[in-house]
Short mmCIF file of C-alpha atoms in Angstrom, two decimals:
data_model
loop_
_atom_site.label_atom_id
_atom_site.label_comp_id
_atom_site.label_asym_id
_atom_site.label_seq_id
_atom_site.Cartn_x
_atom_site.Cartn_y
_atom_site.Cartn_z
CA MET W 542 -65.11 -54.59 -29.73
CA MET W 543 -66.03 -54.23 -33.68
CA GLN W 544 -65.27 -51.76 -35.95
CA GLY W 545 -67.01 -48.49 -35.30
CA GLU W 546 -67.82 -49.08 -31.99
CA VAL W 547 -65.96 -46.16 -30.49
CA ASN W 548 -67.66 -43.56 -28.50
CA ARG W 549 -65.13 -42.98 -25.93
CA VAL W 550 -61.47 -42.30 -25.99
CA THR W 551 -58.96 -41.36 -23.69
CA VAL W 552 -55.91 -39.55 -24.46
CA ILE W 553 -53.04 -40.74 -21.56
CA GLY W 554 -50.36 -37.74 -21.54
CA SER W 555 -51.35 -33.87 -21.92
CA GLY W 556 -48.11 -32.55 -23.68
CA SER W 557 -47.26 -31.42 -27.18
CA MET W 558 -48.58 -34.51 -28.20
CA GLY W 559 -51.15 -36.08 -25.95
CA HIS W 560 -53.48 -32.40 -25.85
CA GLN W 561 -53.67 -32.26 -29.98
CA ILE W 562 -54.19 -35.70 -30.55
CA GLY W 563 -57.23 -34.82 -27.69
CA MET W 564 -58.50 -32.02 -29.50
CA LEU W 565 -58.54 -33.85 -32.63
CA CYS W 566 -60.04 -36.76 -31.45
CA ALA W 567 -62.72 -33.97 -29.73
CA LEU W 568 -63.40 -32.89 -33.12
CA GLY W 569 -64.25 -36.17 -34.52
CA GLY W 570 -67.12 -36.04 -32.02
CA TYR W 571 -65.74 -38.91 -29.66
CA GLN W 572 -66.61 -38.18 -26.35
CA THR W 573 -62.36 -37.71 -25.32
CA ILE W 574 -60.69 -37.56 -21.62
CA ILE W 575 -56.94 -35.62 -21.53
CA GLN W 576 -55.53 -37.48 -18.78
CA ASP W 577 -52.13 -36.07 -17.04
CA ILE W 578 -50.92 -36.16 -13.46
CA GLU W 579 -50.29 -32.63 -13.02
CA GLU W 580 -52.89 -30.29 -12.93
CA LYS W 581 -50.95 -27.32 -14.54
CA ALA W 582 -50.21 -29.47 -17.36
CA LEU W 583 -53.32 -30.01 -18.03
CA LYS W 584 -54.77 -26.23 -17.62
CA GLU W 585 -51.77 -25.42 -19.70
CA ALA W 586 -52.56 -27.34 -22.07
CA GLU W 587 -56.68 -26.56 -22.28
CA SER W 588 -55.47 -23.34 -22.76
CA LYS W 589 -53.36 -23.59 -25.66
CA LEU W 590 -56.17 -25.73 -27.93
CA HIS W 591 -58.77 -22.60 -26.84
CA GLY W 592 -55.77 -20.74 -28.41
CA ILE W 593 -55.40 -22.92 -31.30
CA MET W 594 -59.14 -23.44 -32.01
CA ASN W 595 -59.70 -19.51 -31.72
CA ARG W 596 -57.20 -19.18 -34.52
CA TRP W 597 -59.29 -21.14 -36.25
CA VAL W 598 -62.23 -19.66 -35.91
CA SER W 599 -60.26 -16.16 -36.87
CA LYS W 600 -58.52 -18.06 -40.11
CA GLY W 601 -62.40 -19.65 -40.92
CA ARG W 602 -61.50 -23.17 -40.73
CA LEU W 603 -63.72 -24.04 -37.92
CA SER W 604 -66.94 -21.77 -36.93
CA GLU W 605 -67.55 -20.70 -33.35
CA ASP W 606 -70.67 -23.68 -33.00
CA GLU W 607 -68.02 -26.79 -34.80
CA LYS W 608 -65.52 -25.02 -31.76
CA MET W 609 -68.04 -24.89 -29.36
CA LYS W 610 -69.12 -28.72 -30.46
CA ALA W 611 -65.67 -29.76 -30.45
CA PHE W 612 -64.73 -28.89 -26.67
CA THR W 613 -68.53 -29.98 -25.26
CA HIS W 614 -66.90 -33.90 -26.48
CA LEU W 615 -63.94 -33.06 -24.66
CA SER W 616 -62.98 -33.35 -20.57
CA PHE W 617 -60.11 -32.75 -18.31
CA SER W 618 -58.71 -35.51 -15.93
CA SER W 619 -55.62 -35.84 -13.12
CA LYS W 620 -57.01 -39.19 -12.20
CA LEU W 621 -56.24 -42.36 -14.45
CA GLU W 622 -58.76 -44.69 -12.92
CA GLU W 623 -61.64 -42.34 -14.00
CA ALA W 624 -59.91 -41.25 -17.12
CA VAL W 625 -60.16 -45.35 -18.59
CA LYS W 626 -62.81 -46.65 -16.63
CA ASP W 627 -65.03 -46.33 -19.30
CA THR W 628 -63.04 -45.98 -22.28
CA ASP W 629 -63.33 -47.69 -25.68
CA LEU W 630 -59.35 -46.72 -27.03
CA VAL W 631 -56.70 -45.46 -25.28
CA ILE W 632 -53.67 -43.38 -27.21
CA GLU W 633 -51.33 -43.74 -24.79
CA ALA W 634 -48.52 -40.17 -25.31
CA VAL W 635 -46.77 -40.09 -22.05
CA THR W 636 -42.71 -39.39 -22.72
CA GLU W 637 -40.48 -41.97 -25.25
CA LYS W 638 -39.30 -43.83 -22.83
CA LEU W 639 -40.33 -47.79 -22.77
CA GLU W 640 -39.83 -47.79 -18.64
CA VAL W 641 -42.10 -45.36 -17.88
CA LYS W 642 -44.19 -46.32 -20.99
CA LYS W 643 -44.94 -49.72 -19.55
CA ASP W 644 -45.86 -48.08 -16.52
CA VAL W 645 -48.37 -47.34 -17.96
CA PHE W 646 -49.99 -49.46 -20.02
CA GLN W 647 -49.96 -52.04 -16.55
CA LYS W 648 -52.35 -49.35 -14.88
CA LEU W 649 -54.33 -49.19 -18.36
CA GLU W 650 -55.05 -53.49 -17.85
CA GLN W 651 -55.81 -52.87 -14.08
CA PHE W 652 -58.51 -50.15 -14.85
CA ALA W 653 -59.41 -49.59 -18.44
CA PRO W 654 -62.72 -52.70 -18.95
CA PRO W 655 -61.37 -55.25 -21.26
CA HIS W 656 -62.75 -54.44 -24.92
CA THR W 657 -60.45 -51.56 -24.72
CA VAL W 658 -57.60 -51.01 -27.49
CA PHE W 659 -54.69 -49.50 -26.17
CA ALA W 660 -52.57 -47.85 -28.64
CA THR W 661 -49.38 -46.05 -27.90
CA ASN W 662 -48.00 -43.16 -29.79
CA SER W 663 -44.63 -43.63 -29.64
CA SER W 664 -42.43 -42.76 -32.65
CA THR W 665 -40.15 -45.35 -32.36
CA ILE W 666 -41.37 -47.98 -29.57
CA VAL W 667 -42.71 -51.25 -31.12
CA ASN W 668 -46.57 -52.03 -29.74
CA SER W 669 -45.19 -55.78 -28.46
CA LEU W 670 -42.89 -53.59 -26.47
CA LEU W 671 -45.45 -52.74 -24.50
CA ALA W 672 -48.00 -54.94 -24.81
CA ASP W 673 -46.75 -58.08 -22.58
CA ALA W 674 -47.63 -54.96 -19.41
CA THR W 675 -51.20 -56.18 -20.59
CA ASP W 676 -53.34 -59.45 -20.95
CA ARG W 677 -54.63 -57.69 -23.95
CA PRO W 678 -51.97 -58.33 -26.98
CA GLU W 679 -54.15 -58.67 -29.31
CA LYS W 680 -55.91 -54.72 -27.96
CA VAL W 681 -52.40 -53.57 -28.78
CA VAL W 682 -51.02 -51.30 -31.49
CA ASN W 683 -49.25 -48.37 -32.54
CA MET W 684 -51.29 -44.98 -34.08
CA HIS W 685 -48.14 -43.15 -34.47
CA PHE W 686 -49.03 -39.23 -34.83
CA PHE W 687 -46.78 -36.73 -36.95
CA PHE W 688 -45.76 -33.18 -34.62
CA PRO W 689 -47.45 -31.10 -34.58
CA PRO W 690 -50.86 -33.53 -34.97
CA LEU W 691 -53.78 -30.52 -35.72
CA VAL W 692 -51.14 -29.82 -38.73
CA MET W 693 -49.95 -32.91 -39.92
CA ASP W 694 -52.30 -35.22 -42.07
CA CYS W 695 -50.39 -39.10 -41.88
CA VAL W 696 -50.76 -41.55 -39.35
CA GLU W 697 -48.51 -44.80 -39.39
CA VAL W 698 -50.56 -47.75 -37.46
CA VAL W 699 -47.98 -50.85 -36.57
CA MET W 700 -49.40 -54.25 -35.77
CA SER W 701 -47.34 -56.61 -34.35
CA GLU W 702 -47.63 -60.45 -34.53
CA GLN W 703 -50.24 -60.39 -32.09
CA THR W 704 -52.34 -57.39 -33.04
CA SER W 705 -55.79 -58.28 -34.41
CA GLU W 706 -57.25 -57.36 -37.50
CA GLU W 707 -59.81 -56.12 -35.91
CA THR W 708 -58.00 -53.84 -33.86
CA ALA W 709 -56.21 -52.51 -36.43
CA ALA W 710 -59.07 -52.09 -38.89
CA LEU W 711 -60.87 -49.92 -35.19
CA ALA W 712 -57.45 -47.51 -35.53
CA MET W 713 -57.82 -47.35 -39.44
CA ASP W 714 -61.15 -46.26 -38.70
CA VAL W 715 -60.99 -43.85 -35.84
CA CYS W 716 -57.96 -42.08 -37.98
CA LYS W 717 -60.44 -41.63 -40.49
CA ARG W 718 -63.35 -40.02 -38.40
CA ILE W 719 -61.09 -37.62 -37.53
CA ASN W 720 -60.35 -37.04 -40.96
CA ARG W 721 -55.98 -38.00 -40.65
CA THR W 722 -54.79 -40.51 -43.60
CA ALA W 723 -54.00 -43.54 -42.26
CA VAL W 724 -51.02 -45.71 -43.01
CA LEU W 725 -50.99 -49.83 -42.35
CA LEU W 726 -47.94 -51.22 -41.33
CA GLN W 727 -48.40 -54.98 -40.57
CA LYS W 728 -44.74 -55.78 -39.75
CA GLU W 729 -42.97 -54.37 -36.63
CA ILE W 730 -39.76 -52.68 -36.87
CA SER W 731 -38.23 -49.16 -34.52
CA GLY W 732 -38.98 -46.37 -36.08
CA PHE W 733 -41.57 -47.27 -38.73
CA VAL W 734 -40.97 -45.78 -42.12
CA ALA W 735 -41.08 -41.99 -41.43
CA ASN W 736 -38.30 -42.10 -38.77
CA ARG W 737 -36.35 -44.17 -40.26
CA ILE W 738 -35.36 -42.10 -43.18
CA LEU W 739 -36.21 -38.99 -41.10
CA GLY W 740 -33.16 -40.46 -38.85
CA ALA W 741 -31.11 -41.36 -41.33
CA LEU W 742 -31.17 -37.45 -42.54
CA GLN W 743 -31.08 -36.49 -39.17
CA LYS W 744 -27.86 -38.33 -38.10
CA GLU W 745 -25.75 -37.69 -42.25
CA ALA W 746 -26.73 -34.18 -41.56
CA VAL W 747 -25.39 -33.88 -37.31
CA SER W 748 -22.06 -35.50 -38.86
CA LEU W 749 -21.74 -33.51 -41.78
CA TYR W 750 -21.74 -30.86 -38.94
CA GLU W 751 -20.06 -32.71 -36.43
CA GLN W 752 -16.70 -33.32 -39.18
CA GLY W 753 -17.21 -29.60 -39.54
CA ILE W 754 -18.19 -29.76 -43.62
CA ALA W 755 -20.54 -27.17 -42.95
CA ASP W 756 -22.51 -25.05 -39.75
CA TYR W 757 -26.25 -26.24 -38.42
CA LYS W 758 -27.10 -23.06 -39.88
CA ASP W 759 -26.01 -23.38 -43.79
CA ILE W 760 -27.04 -27.58 -43.64
CA ASP W 761 -30.75 -26.36 -43.14
CA LEU W 762 -30.50 -23.90 -45.65
CA ILE W 763 -29.20 -26.70 -47.81
CA CYS W 764 -31.69 -28.27 -47.21
CA ARG W 765 -34.78 -25.70 -47.42
CA LYS W 766 -33.14 -24.80 -50.42
CA ALA W 767 -31.92 -27.23 -52.95
CA LEU W 768 -33.58 -30.03 -51.51
CA ASN W 769 -36.87 -28.24 -50.67
CA HIS W 770 -37.30 -29.57 -47.46
CA PRO W 771 -39.83 -27.34 -45.27
CA ILE W 772 -37.45 -26.53 -42.52
CA GLY W 773 -34.44 -28.27 -41.97
CA PRO W 774 -32.89 -30.74 -39.85
CA PHE W 775 -32.06 -29.14 -37.04
CA GLU W 776 -34.68 -26.83 -37.14
CA LEU W 777 -36.63 -30.21 -36.71
CA MET W 778 -34.93 -30.79 -33.99
CA ASP W 779 -35.56 -27.95 -32.30
CA LEU W 780 -39.48 -27.82 -32.80
CA SER W 781 -40.05 -31.36 -31.52
CA GLY W 782 -37.28 -31.02 -28.99
CA LEU W 783 -34.04 -32.17 -28.46
CA ASP W 784 -34.87 -34.77 -25.87
CA VAL W 785 -37.12 -36.43 -27.80
CA ALA W 786 -34.36 -36.76 -30.06
CA ALA W 787 -32.41 -38.40 -27.75
CA PHE W 788 -34.73 -40.58 -25.79
CA VAL W 789 -35.84 -41.54 -29.96
CA MET W 790 -31.76 -42.39 -30.35
CA GLU W 791 -31.15 -43.90 -26.85
CA GLN W 792 -34.39 -46.74 -27.26
CA ARG W 793 -33.02 -47.56 -30.97
CA TYR W 794 -29.29 -47.86 -29.62
CA GLN W 795 -31.13 -50.42 -26.34
CA GLU W 796 -32.67 -52.77 -29.17
CA THR W 797 -30.21 -52.51 -32.08
CA LYS W 798 -26.72 -52.28 -29.42
CA ASP W 799 -25.03 -51.04 -32.92
CA PRO W 800 -22.67 -48.10 -31.52
CA GLU W 801 -24.04 -45.85 -34.77
CA ASP W 802 -27.62 -45.39 -33.07
CA LYS W 803 -26.57 -44.08 -29.66
CA PRO W 804 -27.55 -40.26 -29.29
CA PHE W 805 -25.23 -38.24 -31.18
CA PRO W 806 -22.38 -36.42 -28.42
CA CYS W 807 -23.49 -33.13 -29.55
CA VAL W 808 -27.55 -33.74 -29.00
CA ILE W 809 -26.71 -34.71 -25.30
CA GLU W 810 -24.46 -31.55 -24.47
CA LYS W 811 -27.56 -29.13 -25.69
CA VAL W 812 -29.76 -31.68 -23.82
CA GLU W 813 -27.51 -31.66 -19.96
CA LYS W 814 -27.68 -27.93 -20.79
CA GLY W 815 -31.25 -27.85 -20.78
CA GLU W 816 -31.05 -26.21 -24.20
CA LEU W 817 -34.13 -28.36 -25.67
CA GLY W 818 -35.38 -26.43 -28.50
CA ARG W 819 -38.61 -24.22 -29.02
CA LYS W 820 -39.87 -25.27 -25.65
CA THR W 821 -37.69 -23.83 -23.37
CA GLY W 822 -36.29 -21.09 -25.25
CA LYS W 823 -33.02 -22.67 -26.92
CA GLY W 824 -31.41 -25.55 -28.98
CA TRP W 825 -29.90 -24.67 -32.17
CA TYR W 826 -31.03 -21.55 -32.43
CA ASP W 827 -33.08 -19.07 -29.97
CA TYR W 828 -36.39 -18.66 -29.81
CA PRO W 829 -36.99 -15.18 -27.57
CA SER W 830 -40.52 -15.24 -25.75
#
């Protein structure tokens, strides 16, 4: 497939990342399908997107006609085979677990056309770990969007040694069309750039908290006031989900075997309690409904 030939995009997973990535693609003019095995999740995703787009219209960021046009480009499906049978690009946005993603890529190889490019939105897992689940490693790439995708401008496009220049160019071109700033990384590393820097900050913040040097609220306050960060590291964990933070660290640890990369005990404790952040109403902070 040549650069610019993408007409149809399928996003696998309708969660906090997937449904917004799908909306970006629809706004960019692509015929887009958001696929999820749960019908309830798809209905919730559609409802959330209507709410977000209605707010954009009310704030003048989007016209009513532009909103309606975008939704004509967007559809939802619980059937993977139907969702990918005619697609040009798949963006996988399922849970941050290697085995789950590998299973998805094996099914994509079975159902998607030979020309289809497979992208993973993983925030940590390099695409070469998924490519061996397919017969097209040259067509596998990372497209790492940041949370929330409809707000955050950057996308890390990451090549493995097997990813073709053509595939990377296609991913960069898609980012341009959906109005996102893409940065191409031509060498893989777990966590890429942003999350390695963020992870170092987060690790130090949690260490200071666990040592009793400062309360998590005070650490967040210092990061906001002294470092001019928009939110503190604990607030950010609540925003993205403490379960996601734990998954990311566990995946890093499995790759490096460095005990320093293991999930933080205080984070694991919260995950086991079901205190995952904003999405459950409680994490480090409380979020009344």
